[in-house]
């Protein structure tokens, strides 16, 4: 089995491509070892000690190295854990974990009069933004729309990335303003 690696815009994060599906639907972000208890793979990656974040995408796993950790030493260890997991065809999540729980990704009270605007925003995020962000080893989650402001959360390689603020302001905000004139600003939530 060959696992490819790709750099991401976040120098602390590498994207690992096992050549098969990782998640059948959605994404999953693990920010600490406690969250990783739902997944044997995420837990094994955190157990390496130099990992500060794990993110599962459709066909990739992004791993964020802890501050001060060099990828030269960590990368072979991560590859070993990934090879063991995917070669053994172990489950990605433990039975009875929170993997199948649907999460309401809207954190804000939205005005029902804005339903058409919100639908346009969500469609643009799902069709134009999320695929581009996934190529960089992350995801972006819609959190809400209030009085012209769109609230989004960055996950995976995009969370804490030095260029994430520029991505939000210069990329996503420009796109949304162009297609949805009611959008005046995009903020990280």
PDB file of C-alpha atoms in Angstrom:
ATOM      1  CA  UNK A   1       0.000   0.000   0.000  1.00  0.00           C
ATOM      2  CA  UNK A   2       1.309   3.429  -0.959  1.00  0.00           C
ATOM      3  CA  UNK A   3       0.331   6.493   1.042  1.00  0.00           C
ATOM      4  CA  UNK A   4       1.096   9.763  -0.695  1.00  0.00           C
ATOM      5  CA  UNK A   5       1.832  12.922   1.230  1.00  0.00           C
ATOM      6  CA  UNK A   6       1.235  16.505   0.227  1.00  0.00           C
ATOM      7  CA  UNK A   7       2.204  19.747   1.906  1.00  0.00           C
ATOM      8  CA  UNK A   8      -0.547  22.159   2.896  1.00  0.00           C
ATOM      9  CA  UNK A   9      -0.462  25.946   3.206  1.00  0.00           C
ATOM     10  CA  UNK A  10      -0.113  25.357   6.943  1.00  0.00           C
ATOM     11  CA  UNK A  11       3.541  24.351   7.467  1.00  0.00           C
ATOM     12  CA  UNK A  12       2.619  22.434  10.634  1.00  0.00           C
ATOM     13  CA  UNK A  13       0.198  20.174   8.736  1.00  0.00           C
ATOM     14  CA  UNK A  14       0.734  17.426   6.171  1.00  0.00           C
ATOM     15  CA  UNK A  15      -1.980  15.769   4.099  1.00  0.00           C
ATOM     16  CA  UNK A  16      -1.791  11.964   3.787  1.00  0.00           C
ATOM     17  CA  UNK A  17      -3.632  10.241   0.920  1.00  0.00           C
ATOM     18  CA  UNK A  18      -4.096   6.474   1.451  1.00  0.00           C
ATOM     19  CA  UNK A  19      -5.536   5.919  -2.036  1.00  0.00           C
ATOM     20  CA  UNK A  20      -8.952   4.946  -0.707  1.00  0.00           C
ATOM     21  CA  UNK A  21     -11.937   6.550   0.978  1.00  0.00           C
ATOM     22  CA  UNK A  22     -11.367   7.685   4.537  1.00  0.00           C
ATOM     23  CA  UNK A  23     -14.834   9.134   5.291  1.00  0.00           C
ATOM     24  CA  UNK A  24     -17.886   8.020   3.348  1.00  0.00           C
ATOM     25  CA  UNK A  25     -19.586  11.341   4.092  1.00  0.00           C
ATOM     26  CA  UNK A  26     -18.636  14.547   5.846  1.00  0.00           C
ATOM     27  CA  UNK A  27     -15.433  15.286   7.713  1.00  0.00           C
ATOM     28  CA  UNK A  28     -14.209  14.876  11.268  1.00  0.00           C
ATOM     29  CA  UNK A  29     -11.826  17.142  13.173  1.00  0.00           C
ATOM     30  CA  UNK A  30      -9.961  16.052  16.311  1.00  0.00           C
ATOM     31  CA  UNK A  31      -8.350  18.928  18.201  1.00  0.00           C
ATOM     32  CA  UNK A  32      -7.043  16.928  21.158  1.00  0.00           C
ATOM     33  CA  UNK A  33      -6.516  13.360  22.434  1.00  0.00           C
ATOM     34  CA  UNK A  34      -9.823  13.345  24.333  1.00  0.00           C
ATOM     35  CA  UNK A  35     -11.796  13.959  21.127  1.00  0.00           C
ATOM     36  CA  UNK A  36      -9.710  11.272  19.410  1.00  0.00           C
ATOM     37  CA  UNK A  37     -11.048   8.558  21.727  1.00  0.00           C
ATOM     38  CA  UNK A  38     -13.916   8.061  19.239  1.00  0.00           C
ATOM     39  CA  UNK A  39     -11.457   6.829  16.595  1.00  0.00           C
ATOM     40  CA  UNK A  40      -8.738   4.195  16.981  1.00  0.00           C
ATOM     41  CA  UNK A  41      -6.809   5.832  14.122  1.00  0.00           C
ATOM     42  CA  UNK A  42      -6.971   9.358  15.550  1.00  0.00           C
ATOM     43  CA  UNK A  43      -6.093   8.011  18.993  1.00  0.00           C
ATOM     44  CA  UNK A  44      -3.045   6.159  17.597  1.00  0.00           C
ATOM     45  CA  UNK A  45      -1.860   9.312  15.831  1.00  0.00           C
ATOM     46  CA  UNK A  46      -2.190  11.412  18.995  1.00  0.00           C
ATOM     47  CA  UNK A  47      -0.360   8.701  20.965  1.00  0.00           C
ATOM     48  CA  UNK A  48       2.774   9.530  18.943  1.00  0.00           C
ATOM     49  CA  UNK A  49       3.074  12.515  21.287  1.00  0.00           C
ATOM     50  CA  UNK A  50       4.060  15.116  18.706  1.00  0.00           C
ATOM     51  CA  UNK A  51       0.619  15.465  17.104  1.00  0.00           C
ATOM     52  CA  UNK A  52      -1.660  18.391  17.959  1.00  0.00           C
ATOM     53  CA  UNK A  53      -4.472  17.796  15.459  1.00  0.00           C
ATOM     54  CA  UNK A  54      -5.995  15.120  13.209  1.00  0.00           C
ATOM     55  CA  UNK A  55      -8.553  15.696  10.483  1.00  0.00           C
ATOM     56  CA  UNK A  56     -10.379  13.087   8.360  1.00  0.00           C
ATOM     57  CA  UNK A  57     -11.566  14.151   4.912  1.00  0.00           C
ATOM     58  CA  UNK A  58     -13.213  12.165   2.141  1.00  0.00           C
ATOM     59  CA  UNK A  59      -9.979  10.624   0.863  1.00  0.00           C
ATOM     60  CA  UNK A  60      -7.274  12.027   3.126  1.00  0.00           C
ATOM     61  CA  UNK A  61      -6.027  12.395   6.686  1.00  0.00           C
ATOM     62  CA  UNK A  62      -4.407  15.684   7.706  1.00  0.00           C
ATOM     63  CA  UNK A  63      -2.067  15.601  10.668  1.00  0.00           C
ATOM     64  CA  UNK A  64      -0.818  18.693  12.478  1.00  0.00           C
ATOM     65  CA  UNK A  65       2.533  18.479  14.238  1.00  0.00           C
ATOM     66  CA  UNK A  66       2.846  19.943  17.719  1.00  0.00           C
ATOM     67  CA  UNK A  67       4.705  23.220  18.018  1.00  0.00           C
ATOM     68  CA  UNK A  68       8.453  22.730  17.779  1.00  0.00           C
ATOM     69  CA  UNK A  69       8.154  19.306  16.106  1.00  0.00           C
ATOM     70  CA  UNK A  70      10.014  18.649  12.868  1.00  0.00           C
ATOM     71  CA  UNK A  71       8.220  16.616  10.206  1.00  0.00           C
ATOM     72  CA  UNK A  72      11.449  14.821   9.314  1.00  0.00           C
ATOM     73  CA  UNK A  73      11.144  12.661  12.433  1.00  0.00           C
ATOM     74  CA  UNK A  74       7.363  12.558  12.747  1.00  0.00           C
ATOM     75  CA  UNK A  75       6.394  11.729   9.148  1.00  0.00           C
ATOM     76  CA  UNK A  76       7.698   8.107   9.180  1.00  0.00           C
ATOM     77  CA  UNK A  77       5.851   7.455  12.440  1.00  0.00           C
ATOM     78  CA  UNK A  78       2.586   8.861  11.040  1.00  0.00           C
ATOM     79  CA  UNK A  79       2.996   6.809   7.859  1.00  0.00           C
ATOM     80  CA  UNK A  80       3.542   3.667   9.947  1.00  0.00           C
ATOM     81  CA  UNK A  81       0.344   4.266  11.945  1.00  0.00           C
ATOM     82  CA  UNK A  82      -1.626   4.967   8.761  1.00  0.00           C
ATOM     83  CA  UNK A  83      -0.237   1.884   6.976  1.00  0.00           C
ATOM     84  CA  UNK A  84      -1.064  -0.348   9.933  1.00  0.00           C
ATOM     85  CA  UNK A  85      -4.584   1.042  10.157  1.00  0.00           C
ATOM     86  CA  UNK A  86      -5.523   0.908   6.485  1.00  0.00           C
ATOM     87  CA  UNK A  87      -3.771  -2.421   5.808  1.00  0.00           C
ATOM     88  CA  UNK A  88      -5.652  -4.087   8.652  1.00  0.00           C
ATOM     89  CA  UNK A  89      -8.937  -2.546   7.458  1.00  0.00           C
ATOM     90  CA  UNK A  90      -9.688  -1.563  11.045  1.00  0.00           C
ATOM     91  CA  UNK A  91     -12.783   0.578  11.598  1.00  0.00           C
ATOM     92  CA  UNK A  92     -12.281   4.331  11.528  1.00  0.00           C
ATOM     93  CA  UNK A  93     -14.568   4.833  14.544  1.00  0.00           C
ATOM     94  CA  UNK A  94     -15.355   2.788  17.625  1.00  0.00           C
ATOM     95  CA  UNK A  95     -18.857   1.285  17.769  1.00  0.00           C
ATOM     96  CA  UNK A  96     -21.222   3.565  19.635  1.00  0.00           C
ATOM     97  CA  UNK A  97     -19.043   6.630  19.105  1.00  0.00           C
ATOM     98  CA  UNK A  98     -20.393   9.993  18.030  1.00  0.00           C
ATOM     99  CA  UNK A  99     -19.475   9.408  14.386  1.00  0.00           C
ATOM    100  CA  UNK A 100     -23.054   9.192  13.137  1.00  0.00           C
ATOM    101  CA  UNK A 101     -24.502  12.066  15.142  1.00  0.00           C
ATOM    102  CA  UNK A 102     -25.766  14.860  12.936  1.00  0.00           C
ATOM    103  CA  UNK A 103     -24.485  18.203  14.107  1.00  0.00           C
ATOM    104  CA  UNK A 104     -26.380  21.428  13.534  1.00  0.00           C
ATOM    105  CA  UNK A 105     -23.675  23.588  12.036  1.00  0.00           C
ATOM    106  CA  UNK A 106     -25.568  26.843  12.490  1.00  0.00           C
ATOM    107  CA  UNK A 107     -24.544  28.607  15.689  1.00  0.00           C
ATOM    108  CA  UNK A 108     -26.586  31.773  15.148  1.00  0.00           C
ATOM    109  CA  UNK A 109     -30.252  32.635  15.224  1.00  0.00           C
ATOM    110  CA  UNK A 110     -31.020  33.310  11.600  1.00  0.00           C
ATOM    111  CA  UNK A 111     -33.873  35.435  10.334  1.00  0.00           C
ATOM    112  CA  UNK A 112     -36.331  33.243   8.397  1.00  0.00           C
ATOM    113  CA  UNK A 113     -36.526  36.062   5.842  1.00  0.00           C
ATOM    114  CA  UNK A 114     -32.878  35.301   5.006  1.00  0.00           C
ATOM    115  CA  UNK A 115     -33.575  31.672   4.039  1.00  0.00           C
ATOM    116  CA  UNK A 116     -32.906  32.247   0.320  1.00  0.00           C
ATOM    117  CA  UNK A 117     -29.688  34.125   1.063  1.00  0.00           C
ATOM    118  CA  UNK A 118     -28.509  31.382   3.435  1.00  0.00           C
ATOM    119  CA  UNK A 119     -29.300  28.725   0.809  1.00  0.00           C
ATOM    120  CA  UNK A 120     -27.188  30.607  -1.762  1.00  0.00           C
ATOM    121  CA  UNK A 121     -24.316  30.984   0.716  1.00  0.00           C
ATOM    122  CA  UNK A 122     -24.410  27.298   1.684  1.00  0.00           C
ATOM    123  CA  UNK A 123     -24.513  26.245  -1.970  1.00  0.00           C
ATOM    124  CA  UNK A 124     -21.472  28.385  -2.831  1.00  0.00           C
ATOM    125  CA  UNK A 125     -19.572  27.077   0.178  1.00  0.00           C
ATOM    126  CA  UNK A 126     -20.401  23.447  -0.655  1.00  0.00           C
ATOM    127  CA  UNK A 127     -19.717  23.670  -4.397  1.00  0.00           C
ATOM    128  CA  UNK A 128     -16.911  26.222  -4.681  1.00  0.00           C
ATOM    129  CA  UNK A 129     -15.176  26.698  -1.342  1.00  0.00           C
ATOM    130  CA  UNK A 130     -15.134  23.308   0.399  1.00  0.00           C
ATOM    131  CA  UNK A 131     -13.579  21.410  -2.550  1.00  0.00           C
ATOM    132  CA  UNK A 132     -10.766  23.968  -2.774  1.00  0.00           C
ATOM    133  CA  UNK A 133     -10.165  23.923   0.972  1.00  0.00           C
ATOM    134  CA  UNK A 134     -10.193  20.088   0.986  1.00  0.00           C
ATOM    135  CA  UNK A 135      -7.335  20.135  -1.546  1.00  0.00           C
ATOM    136  CA  UNK A 136      -5.329  21.946   1.131  1.00  0.00           C
ATOM    137  CA  UNK A 137      -6.165  19.299   3.756  1.00  0.00           C
ATOM    138  CA  UNK A 138      -8.971  21.048   5.596  1.00  0.00           C
ATOM    139  CA  UNK A 139     -12.603  21.976   5.615  1.00  0.00           C
ATOM    140  CA  UNK A 140     -14.753  25.014   6.179  1.00  0.00           C
ATOM    141  CA  UNK A 141     -18.021  24.862   8.073  1.00  0.00           C
ATOM    142  CA  UNK A 142     -20.901  27.314   7.775  1.00  0.00           C
ATOM    143  CA  UNK A 143     -21.887  28.651  11.209  1.00  0.00           C
ATOM    144  CA  UNK A 144     -24.390  31.375  10.444  1.00  0.00           C
ATOM    145  CA  UNK A 145     -25.493  34.566   8.717  1.00  0.00           C
ATOM    146  CA  UNK A 146     -26.540  37.715  10.572  1.00  0.00           C
ATOM    147  CA  UNK A 147     -27.029  41.242   9.242  1.00  0.00           C
ATOM    148  CA  UNK A 148     -24.755  40.752   6.227  1.00  0.00           C
ATOM    149  CA  UNK A 149     -22.008  38.845   8.041  1.00  0.00           C
ATOM    150  CA  UNK A 150     -21.258  35.203   7.247  1.00  0.00           C
ATOM    151  CA  UNK A 151     -19.631  33.190  10.049  1.00  0.00           C
ATOM    152  CA  UNK A 152     -17.408  30.261   9.058  1.00  0.00           C
ATOM    153  CA  UNK A 153     -15.176  27.842  10.978  1.00  0.00           C
ATOM    154  CA  UNK A 154     -11.939  26.474   9.559  1.00  0.00           C
ATOM    155  CA  UNK A 155     -10.941  22.865  10.300  1.00  0.00           C
ATOM    156  CA  UNK A 156      -8.022  20.556   9.628  1.00  0.00           C
ATOM    157  CA  UNK A 157      -4.972  22.101   7.977  1.00  0.00           C
ATOM    158  CA  UNK A 158      -6.872  25.376   7.639  1.00  0.00           C
ATOM    159  CA  UNK A 159      -7.338  25.792  11.375  1.00  0.00           C
ATOM    160  CA  UNK A 160      -4.460  27.897  12.625  1.00  0.00           C
ATOM    161  CA  UNK A 161      -2.945  28.212   9.166  1.00  0.00           C
ATOM    162  CA  UNK A 162      -1.047  31.466   8.700  1.00  0.00           C
ATOM    163  CA  UNK A 163      -2.917  32.127   5.457  1.00  0.00           C
ATOM    164  CA  UNK A 164      -6.419  31.311   6.773  1.00  0.00           C
ATOM    165  CA  UNK A 165      -7.277  34.965   7.456  1.00  0.00           C
ATOM    166  CA  UNK A 166      -6.321  35.865   3.884  1.00  0.00           C
ATOM    167  CA  UNK A 167      -8.343  32.902   2.577  1.00  0.00           C
ATOM    168  CA  UNK A 168     -11.404  34.115   4.473  1.00  0.00           C
ATOM    169  CA  UNK A 169     -11.094  37.783   3.550  1.00  0.00           C
ATOM    170  CA  UNK A 170      -9.567  37.825   0.086  1.00  0.00           C
ATOM    171  CA  UNK A 171     -10.908  34.552  -1.240  1.00  0.00           C
ATOM    172  CA  UNK A 172     -14.182  33.510   0.344  1.00  0.00           C
ATOM    173  CA  UNK A 173     -15.462  36.991   1.204  1.00  0.00           C
ATOM    174  CA  UNK A 174     -14.804  38.217  -2.339  1.00  0.00           C
ATOM    175  CA  UNK A 175     -16.562  35.183  -3.837  1.00  0.00           C
ATOM    176  CA  UNK A 176     -19.619  35.455  -1.584  1.00  0.00           C
ATOM    177  CA  UNK A 177     -19.945  39.229  -2.075  1.00  0.00           C
ATOM    178  CA  UNK A 178     -19.803  38.737  -5.840  1.00  0.00           C
ATOM    179  CA  UNK A 179     -22.588  36.145  -5.979  1.00  0.00           C
ATOM    180  CA  UNK A 180     -24.649  37.209  -2.939  1.00  0.00           C
ATOM    181  CA  UNK A 181     -24.823  41.024  -2.727  1.00  0.00           C
ATOM    182  CA  UNK A 182     -26.394  40.844   0.744  1.00  0.00           C
ATOM    183  CA  UNK A 183     -23.070  39.574   2.129  1.00  0.00           C
ATOM    184  CA  UNK A 184     -20.978  42.427   3.523  1.00  0.00           C
ATOM    185  CA  UNK A 185     -18.364  40.525   5.517  1.00  0.00           C
ATOM    186  CA  UNK A 186     -17.014  37.060   6.331  1.00  0.00           C
ATOM    187  CA  UNK A 187     -15.691  36.271   9.813  1.00  0.00           C
ATOM    188  CA  UNK A 188     -14.136  33.258  11.483  1.00  0.00           C
ATOM    189  CA  UNK A 189     -16.408  31.760  14.097  1.00  0.00           C
TER     190      UNK A 189
END
